[in-house]
Tab-separated table of C-alpha atoms in Angstrom:
chain	number	residue	atom	x	y	z
A	1	MET	CA	82.990	-31.121	-96.217
A	2	ILE	CA	84.077	-30.011	-92.542
A	3	GLY	CA	82.057	-31.779	-90.766
A	4	GLY	CA	79.054	-32.450	-89.729
A	5	PRO	CA	76.257	-32.643	-91.824
A	6	GLY	CA	76.783	-31.730	-96.182
A	7	ARG	CA	76.546	-28.724	-98.222
A	8	ASP	CA	71.949	-27.996	-98.001
A	9	GLY	CA	72.583	-29.221	-94.375
A	10	ALA	CA	69.819	-27.417	-92.018
A	11	ALA	CA	71.765	-25.264	-88.679
A	12	ARG	CA	71.131	-27.366	-85.582
A	13	GLY	CA	70.004	-26.560	-82.078
A	14	GLY	CA	69.777	-27.564	-78.873
A	15	SER	CA	71.192	-26.506	-75.558
A	16	GLY	CA	74.044	-28.599	-73.213
A	17	GLN	CA	75.279	-28.729	-69.919
A	18	ASP	CA	78.368	-29.625	-67.926
A	19	ASP	CA	76.944	-28.740	-64.817
A	20	PRO	CA	73.831	-30.924	-64.051
A	21	GLY	CA	73.063	-27.976	-61.061
A	22	ALA	CA	73.483	-25.690	-63.249
A	23	GLY	CA	69.754	-25.883	-64.267
A	24	ALA	CA	68.577	-23.854	-67.437
A	25	PRO	CA	69.734	-21.709	-69.534
A	26	PRO	CA	69.046	-18.063	-69.796
A	27	ALA	CA	66.105	-17.327	-71.079
A	28	VAL	CA	67.644	-15.744	-74.390
A	29	PHE	CA	69.907	-18.208	-74.780
A	30	ALA	CA	67.828	-20.941	-75.134
A	31	GLU	CA	65.331	-19.052	-77.612
A	32	ILE	CA	68.232	-18.210	-79.873
A	33	ALA	CA	69.290	-21.965	-79.285
A	34	GLU	CA	65.955	-23.359	-80.104
A	35	HIS	CA	64.429	-21.032	-83.253
A	36	TRP	CA	67.032	-18.949	-84.430
A	37	ARG	CA	68.375	-19.909	-88.232
A	38	PRO	CA	69.415	-17.301	-89.978
A	39	GLU	CA	69.512	-17.461	-94.718
A	40	PRO	CA	73.006	-17.283	-95.435
A	41	GLU	CA	74.859	-13.969	-96.157
A	42	ALA	CA	77.412	-13.914	-99.295
A	43	ALA	CA	80.024	-11.212	-100.218
A	44	GLU	CA	81.863	-11.654	-103.347
A	45	GLU	CA	84.835	-9.377	-104.041
A	46	VAL	CA	88.691	-9.868	-107.112
A	47	LEU	CA	91.251	-10.351	-104.699
A	48	SER	CA	93.642	-7.349	-105.470
A	49	PRO	CA	97.578	-8.146	-104.234
A	50	TRP	CA	97.941	-4.604	-101.405
A	51	PRO	CA	95.965	-6.686	-98.918
A	52	ALA	CA	97.662	-9.792	-98.792
A	53	ALA	CA	101.156	-7.943	-99.805
A	54	ALA	CA	100.193	-5.191	-96.565
A	55	LEU	CA	99.002	-8.969	-94.120
A	56	ALA	CA	102.498	-10.239	-95.355
A	57	ALA	CA	104.704	-7.390	-94.246
A	58	LEU	CA	102.244	-7.600	-90.368
A	59	LEU	CA	104.174	-11.169	-89.812
A	60	GLY	CA	106.686	-10.298	-91.880
A	61	ALA	CA	105.841	-13.148	-94.768
A	62	ASP	CA	106.887	-12.821	-98.234
A	63	PRO	CA	103.558	-11.987	-100.227
A	64	PRO	CA	102.337	-14.054	-102.313
A	65	ALA	CA	102.812	-12.707	-106.814
A	66	GLU	CA	100.743	-9.681	-108.269
A	67	ASP	CA	99.735	-12.100	-110.533
A	68	GLY	CA	98.118	-15.102	-109.753
A	69	GLY	CA	100.032	-16.033	-105.438
A	70	ALA	CA	98.073	-18.167	-104.195
A	71	LEU	CA	96.867	-17.367	-100.454
A	72	PRO	CA	98.063	-19.057	-97.486
A	73	PRO	CA	95.931	-21.112	-95.286
A	74	LEU	CA	93.682	-18.126	-93.052
A	75	TRP	CA	94.490	-15.241	-95.247
A	76	HIS	CA	91.235	-14.718	-96.961
A	77	GLU	CA	91.077	-13.056	-92.936
A	78	VAL	CA	91.419	-10.085	-94.711
A	79	TYR	CA	89.268	-9.483	-97.651
A	80	LEU	CA	85.544	-9.945	-98.386
A	81	ARG	CA	84.980	-7.915	-94.545
A	82	ASP	CA	82.151	-6.364	-93.270
A	83	ARG	CA	83.074	-2.361	-93.829
A	84	PRO	CA	80.624	-0.620	-90.822
A	85	ARG	CA	79.694	2.508	-90.868
A	86	ILE	CA	80.619	3.800	-86.963
A	87	GLU	CA	76.982	4.317	-86.086
A	88	ASP	CA	76.134	0.810	-86.682
A	89	LEU	CA	78.763	-0.381	-83.762
A	90	GLY	CA	78.268	-1.277	-80.574
A	91	GLU	CA	79.710	-0.314	-77.030
A	92	ASP	CA	82.498	-2.649	-77.012
A	93	GLY	CA	83.129	-1.996	-81.131
A	94	HIS	CA	80.814	-4.979	-82.837
A	95	LEU	CA	78.173	-4.866	-84.725
A	96	LEU	CA	74.561	-3.779	-83.327
A	97	GLY	CA	73.123	-6.301	-85.321
A	98	GLY	CA	74.284	-8.069	-88.543
A	99	PRO	CA	72.323	-11.382	-89.999
A	100	LEU	CA	74.589	-13.687	-88.380
A	101	LEU	CA	74.913	-12.196	-85.433
A	102	PRO	CA	72.027	-13.810	-82.044
A	103	PRO	CA	69.510	-10.886	-80.975
A	104	ILE	CA	72.053	-10.692	-77.874
A	105	PRO	CA	71.236	-7.656	-76.629
A	106	ARG	CA	75.145	-6.278	-74.850
A	107	ARG	CA	76.847	-8.673	-75.795
A	108	ARG	CA	80.205	-10.031	-75.413
A	109	ARG	CA	81.481	-12.319	-78.004
A	110	MET	CA	84.408	-14.184	-78.143
A	111	PHE	CA	86.868	-16.051	-80.744
A	112	GLY	CA	86.532	-20.235	-80.024
A	113	GLY	CA	88.436	-21.569	-83.020
A	114	ALA	CA	88.760	-23.118	-86.196
A	115	ARG	CA	88.305	-25.685	-89.108
A	116	ILE	CA	90.477	-24.961	-92.952
A	117	VAL	CA	90.461	-26.589	-95.828
A	118	VAL	CA	92.252	-26.569	-98.840
A	119	HIS	CA	90.759	-27.737	-101.381
A	120	ASP	CA	92.919	-25.214	-103.701
A	121	PRO	CA	94.143	-22.542	-102.473
A	122	LEU	CA	92.865	-18.505	-103.270
A	123	ARG	CA	94.886	-16.291	-106.458
A	124	ILE	CA	95.440	-13.303	-106.340
A	125	GLY	CA	93.464	-11.576	-109.002
A	126	GLU	CA	90.405	-14.128	-109.098
A	127	ARG	CA	86.530	-13.395	-108.634
A	128	VAL	CA	85.651	-14.712	-105.467
A	129	ARG	CA	82.202	-15.638	-103.326
A	130	ARG	CA	82.633	-16.385	-100.258
A	131	THR	CA	78.746	-17.422	-98.668
A	132	SER	CA	78.626	-17.676	-94.372
A	133	ALA	CA	76.373	-19.247	-92.832
A	134	VAL	CA	75.453	-20.674	-89.634
A	135	ARG	CA	75.408	-24.696	-89.316
A	136	ASN	CA	74.665	-24.902	-85.258
A	137	VAL	CA	73.570	-23.039	-82.314
A	138	ARG	CA	73.149	-24.597	-78.750
A	139	ALA	CA	73.343	-23.164	-75.302
A	140	ARG	CA	75.785	-25.140	-72.356
A	141	HIS	CA	76.347	-24.117	-69.214
A	142	GLY	CA	80.703	-23.798	-68.123
A	143	ARG	CA	82.682	-22.751	-65.269
A	144	SER	CA	82.555	-19.197	-66.010
A	145	GLY	CA	78.441	-19.549	-66.960
A	146	TRP	CA	76.129	-19.964	-69.462
A	147	LEU	CA	77.233	-19.893	-73.166
A	148	LEU	CA	75.944	-19.516	-75.753
A	149	LEU	CA	77.682	-21.733	-78.732
A	150	VAL	CA	77.422	-20.689	-82.801
A	151	THR	CA	79.498	-22.283	-85.136
A	152	GLU	CA	79.387	-20.219	-88.116
A	153	LEU	CA	80.748	-22.152	-91.769
A	154	HIS	CA	81.932	-19.973	-94.510
A	155	GLU	CA	83.180	-21.028	-97.711
A	156	PHE	CA	85.486	-19.472	-101.030
A	157	GLU	CA	84.489	-20.345	-104.656
A	158	ALA	CA	86.154	-18.950	-107.006
A	159	GLY	CA	86.178	-20.579	-111.069
A	160	GLY	CA	82.688	-22.381	-110.012
A	161	ASN	CA	84.023	-24.583	-107.821
A	162	LEU	CA	84.376	-24.670	-104.237
A	163	ARG	CA	87.936	-23.608	-103.025
A	164	VAL	CA	88.391	-23.162	-99.139
A	165	GLU	CA	86.135	-24.313	-95.963
A	166	ASP	CA	86.655	-22.102	-92.694
A	167	GLU	CA	84.102	-23.212	-89.681
A	168	ARG	CA	84.470	-20.966	-86.498
A	169	ASP	CA	82.859	-21.342	-83.282
A	170	ILE	CA	82.040	-18.019	-81.355
A	171	VAL	CA	81.461	-17.537	-78.126
A	172	TYR	CA	78.219	-15.920	-77.444
A	173	ARG	CA	78.225	-14.350	-73.318
A	174	MET	CA	75.797	-12.294	-71.370
A	175	PRO	CA	77.413	-9.330	-70.408
A	176	ASP	CA	77.007	-9.360	-66.894
A	177	ASP	CA	79.141	-12.086	-66.941
A	178	VAL	CA	81.772	-11.224	-68.928
A	179	ARG	CA	84.358	-9.149	-65.568
A	180	GLY	CA	87.082	-11.416	-64.776
A	181	ALA	CA	86.865	-14.076	-66.239
A	182	PRO	CA	87.777	-13.560	-70.038
A	183	ALA	CA	90.203	-16.306	-70.517
A	184	VAL	CA	87.627	-18.570	-72.003
A	185	ARG	CA	88.037	-22.185	-73.761
A	186	ILE	CA	85.084	-23.441	-76.319
A	187	GLY	CA	82.570	-24.436	-74.390
A	188	VAL	CA	83.989	-25.245	-71.096
A	189	GLY	CA	84.428	-21.908	-69.775
A	190	ASP	CA	87.347	-20.168	-67.361
A	191	ALA	CA	91.118	-21.776	-68.484
A	192	SER	CA	92.099	-19.918	-65.277
A	193	GLY	CA	92.930	-23.188	-63.494
A	194	PRO	CA	96.674	-24.873	-62.424
A	195	ALA	CA	99.119	-23.502	-65.615
A	196	ALA	CA	99.551	-27.010	-67.523
A	197	GLU	CA	102.988	-27.616	-68.090
A	198	GLY	CA	105.377	-25.608	-70.239
A	199	PRO	CA	106.550	-26.831	-73.679
A	200	ALA	CA	110.193	-28.876	-73.341
A	201	ALA	CA	111.089	-27.608	-76.703
A	202	GLY	CA	112.323	-24.582	-77.449
A	203	PRO	CA	110.101	-22.499	-80.217
A	204	ILE	CA	109.330	-22.353	-83.697
A	205	LEU	CA	108.555	-18.565	-83.816
A	206	ARG	CA	107.772	-16.145	-81.773
A	207	LEU	CA	105.144	-13.666	-81.294
A	208	GLU	CA	105.946	-10.070	-80.166
A	209	ALA	CA	102.509	-7.790	-79.867
A	210	ASP	CA	102.774	-4.337	-79.009
A	211	GLU	CA	99.588	-2.041	-80.009
A	212	ARG	CA	100.850	-1.208	-82.821
A	213	LEU	CA	100.750	-4.623	-84.192
A	214	LEU	CA	97.397	-5.109	-82.747
A	215	MET	CA	96.152	-1.725	-84.131
A	216	LEU	CA	97.738	-2.438	-87.421
A	217	THR	CA	95.833	-6.228	-87.092
A	218	SER	CA	92.441	-4.629	-86.534
A	219	ALA	CA	93.034	-1.943	-89.017
A	220	LEU	CA	94.211	-4.174	-91.519
A	221	THR	CA	90.818	-7.379	-90.746
A	222	TYR	CA	89.127	-4.258	-89.711
A	223	ASN	CA	87.741	-6.244	-86.728
A	224	PRO	CA	86.653	-2.769	-84.105
A	225	HIS	CA	86.341	-5.034	-81.195
A	226	ARG	CA	87.452	-2.779	-78.795
A	227	ILE	CA	89.853	-4.793	-76.616
A	228	HIS	CA	91.858	-5.152	-79.325
A	229	TYR	CA	92.828	-1.562	-79.402
A	230	ASP	CA	91.363	0.197	-76.180
A	231	ARG	CA	93.134	-0.977	-73.469
A	232	ASP	CA	90.522	1.341	-71.346
A	233	TYR	CA	88.067	-0.143	-72.557
A	234	ALA	CA	89.369	-3.818	-72.637
A	235	THR	CA	90.910	-3.471	-68.895
A	236	GLY	CA	87.155	-1.326	-67.198
A	237	VAL	CA	84.995	-2.727	-68.777
A	238	GLU	CA	85.478	-6.224	-70.159
A	239	GLY	CA	88.128	-7.093	-66.883
A	240	HIS	CA	91.021	-8.324	-68.922
A	241	PRO	CA	94.541	-8.013	-67.095
A	242	ASP	CA	95.979	-5.599	-71.010
A	243	LEU	CA	94.465	-5.854	-74.742
A	244	VAL	CA	94.135	-8.984	-76.163
A	245	VAL	CA	96.435	-10.787	-79.043
A	246	HIS	CA	93.552	-11.433	-81.584
A	247	GLY	CA	93.273	-14.441	-81.949
A	248	PRO	CA	93.221	-15.055	-85.489
A	249	LEU	CA	96.223	-14.186	-85.523
A	250	LEU	CA	97.825	-16.428	-83.486
A	251	ALA	CA	96.315	-19.121	-85.500
A	252	LEU	CA	98.374	-17.174	-88.929
A	253	GLU	CA	101.557	-17.632	-86.465
A	254	GLY	CA	100.497	-21.096	-85.482
A	255	ILE	CA	99.816	-22.099	-89.321
A	256	GLU	CA	103.283	-20.732	-89.999
A	257	ALA	CA	105.426	-22.661	-87.919
A	258	ALA	CA	103.355	-25.205	-89.404
A	259	ARG	CA	104.778	-24.282	-92.728
A	260	ARG	CA	108.169	-24.397	-91.419
A	261	ILE	CA	108.224	-27.943	-90.355
A	262	GLY	CA	106.079	-29.349	-93.237
A	263	GLY	CA	108.045	-27.744	-96.326
A	264	ARG	CA	105.283	-26.345	-97.243
A	265	HIS	CA	101.593	-24.418	-96.265
A	266	PRO	CA	99.019	-27.574	-94.463
A	267	ASP	CA	95.689	-28.359	-96.699
A	268	ARG	CA	94.015	-29.001	-93.256
A	269	VAL	CA	93.720	-26.603	-90.310
A	270	ASP	CA	91.972	-26.798	-86.952
A	271	TYR	CA	92.826	-24.240	-84.076
A	272	ARG	CA	91.626	-23.601	-80.788
A	273	LEU	CA	91.938	-20.957	-78.735
A	274	ILE	CA	92.351	-21.964	-75.341
A	275	ALA	CA	92.927	-18.882	-73.267
A	276	THR	CA	93.617	-15.516	-73.990
A	277	ALA	CA	97.283	-14.043	-75.049
A	278	TYR	CA	97.719	-10.583	-74.405
A	279	GLN	CA	99.383	-7.728	-75.787
A	280	GLY	CA	103.295	-7.136	-73.324
A	281	ALA	CA	104.216	-10.791	-72.989
A	282	PRO	CA	106.010	-13.152	-76.005
A	283	VAL	CA	103.729	-16.203	-77.365
A	284	ASP	CA	106.132	-19.008	-78.239
A	285	PHE	CA	105.345	-21.203	-81.120
A	286	VAL	CA	105.852	-25.249	-80.474
A	287	GLU	CA	105.635	-28.080	-81.588
A	288	ALA	CA	104.002	-30.404	-79.604
A	289	GLN	CA	103.600	-33.835	-81.508
A	290	PRO	CA	106.451	-34.587	-82.901
A	291	ALA	CA	105.144	-36.558	-86.614
A	292	SER	CA	105.767	-39.243	-87.490
A	293	ALA	CA	107.554	-38.543	-91.054
A	294	THR	CA	110.150	-35.601	-89.446
A	295	SER	CA	113.109	-34.299	-92.188
A	296	GLY	CA	116.098	-34.043	-90.500
A	297	PRO	CA	118.132	-31.079	-90.265
A	298	GLY	CA	119.189	-29.584	-93.868
A	299	SER	CA	116.769	-31.465	-95.232
A	300	ASP	CA	114.624	-29.941	-97.559
A	301	SER	CA	112.165	-32.574	-98.060
A	302	ILE	CA	108.089	-32.088	-97.371
A	303	ARG	CA	105.547	-34.232	-95.283
A	304	THR	CA	104.456	-37.287	-96.500
A	305	GLU	CA	100.364	-38.021	-96.453
A	306	ALA	CA	98.089	-37.377	-94.565
A	307	ASP	CA	100.737	-36.431	-92.552
A	308	SER	CA	100.481	-33.537	-89.438
A	309	VAL	CA	102.125	-31.530	-86.577
A	310	ARG	CA	99.854	-30.020	-83.733
A	311	ILE	CA	101.759	-26.711	-83.211
A	312	GLU	CA	101.175	-24.814	-79.564
A	313	GLY	CA	101.227	-21.296	-78.695
A	314	TRP	CA	102.528	-20.369	-75.042
A	315	GLN	CA	102.855	-17.269	-73.297
A	316	ASP	CA	104.126	-16.772	-69.385
A	317	GLY	CA	103.544	-21.169	-68.705
A	318	ARG	CA	99.922	-20.937	-70.555
A	319	ARG	CA	98.392	-22.674	-73.398
A	320	CYS	CA	96.810	-19.879	-75.347
A	321	ILE	CA	96.604	-22.393	-78.578
A	322	ARG	CA	96.697	-26.191	-80.628
A	323	LEU	CA	96.560	-26.024	-83.734
A	324	ASP	CA	96.791	-29.192	-85.593
A	325	ALA	CA	97.980	-28.880	-89.511
A	326	ALA	CA	97.677	-32.151	-91.770
A	327	TRP	CA	98.908	-32.300	-95.480
A	328	ASN	CA	96.193	-33.995	-97.111
A	329	GLY	CA	94.749	-35.392	-94.624
A	330	ASP	CA	93.435	-34.723	-92.077
A	331	VAL	CA	94.091	-33.135	-89.145
A	332	SER	CA	93.482	-35.439	-86.277
A	333	PRO	CA	90.397	-35.261	-83.400
A	334	ARG	CA	90.311	-32.646	-80.781
A	335	GLY	CA	91.093	-33.684	-77.904
């Protein structure tokens, strides 16, 4: 189980702040953090070959076998998606309301990161049940203002067994706090301070995210958030300098970088989106923390039990994502 209470534990709430002089959170944030406890929702689907094959084409990867092929970590992103009607979408493209969406008028939503555990890979052709629940809700003050932090747990079961857990951090902001501060660190605030020192090593892989890739990613994951494909909206309404690269797309590339180092896909992944990545400049993925059992050049061996690696994605001198991956063991704590 990914940290926190057991599978049947109730969602937690409360508020905290980094700035003692910040005052009280917005009333709607305080009310939601204290009392909002939505019921879990569930969905079922047979995993057909097409979405995985389409994602493989998007990433330039080999697709899983059409009969029983294993999905790599986070490839469930193209399955069991909500399919809202156009009239149910708000100005930003997100659903106006839903079981796991906090009742905040004109809320602004950002993806902060996630922790994934693969007990046994999901496979093409299986009937999979996803159960989604809110695990934690809290208001917190960062450098860009008050944030509502919501942790969601998505559990994927097949054949009567829990196969994959995906615990996600979602950040909500009041609409008046959005313009001019689009690059947000989960629970902390802007990532717009002095740039961190860039990576010393050359990239394991490079992501070139142009309008075509962002549009196809939005379509394949049924993600209608307009910051990914509508430049006028992204720049004029939400204050971004350009189209925004999807957080899960960065994570998928980080997982692929870890696979290239470890020789196979990791069992556990913990990633944090640190700064917003934008269309128009490459994102370079590097190994930031060499592991203890690195294979030599040309070696086909894989990492040893409980081994791990840290991957970082950099764009224009900014660290956009930090991803810890592990094989048969826990990833290191965030820090």
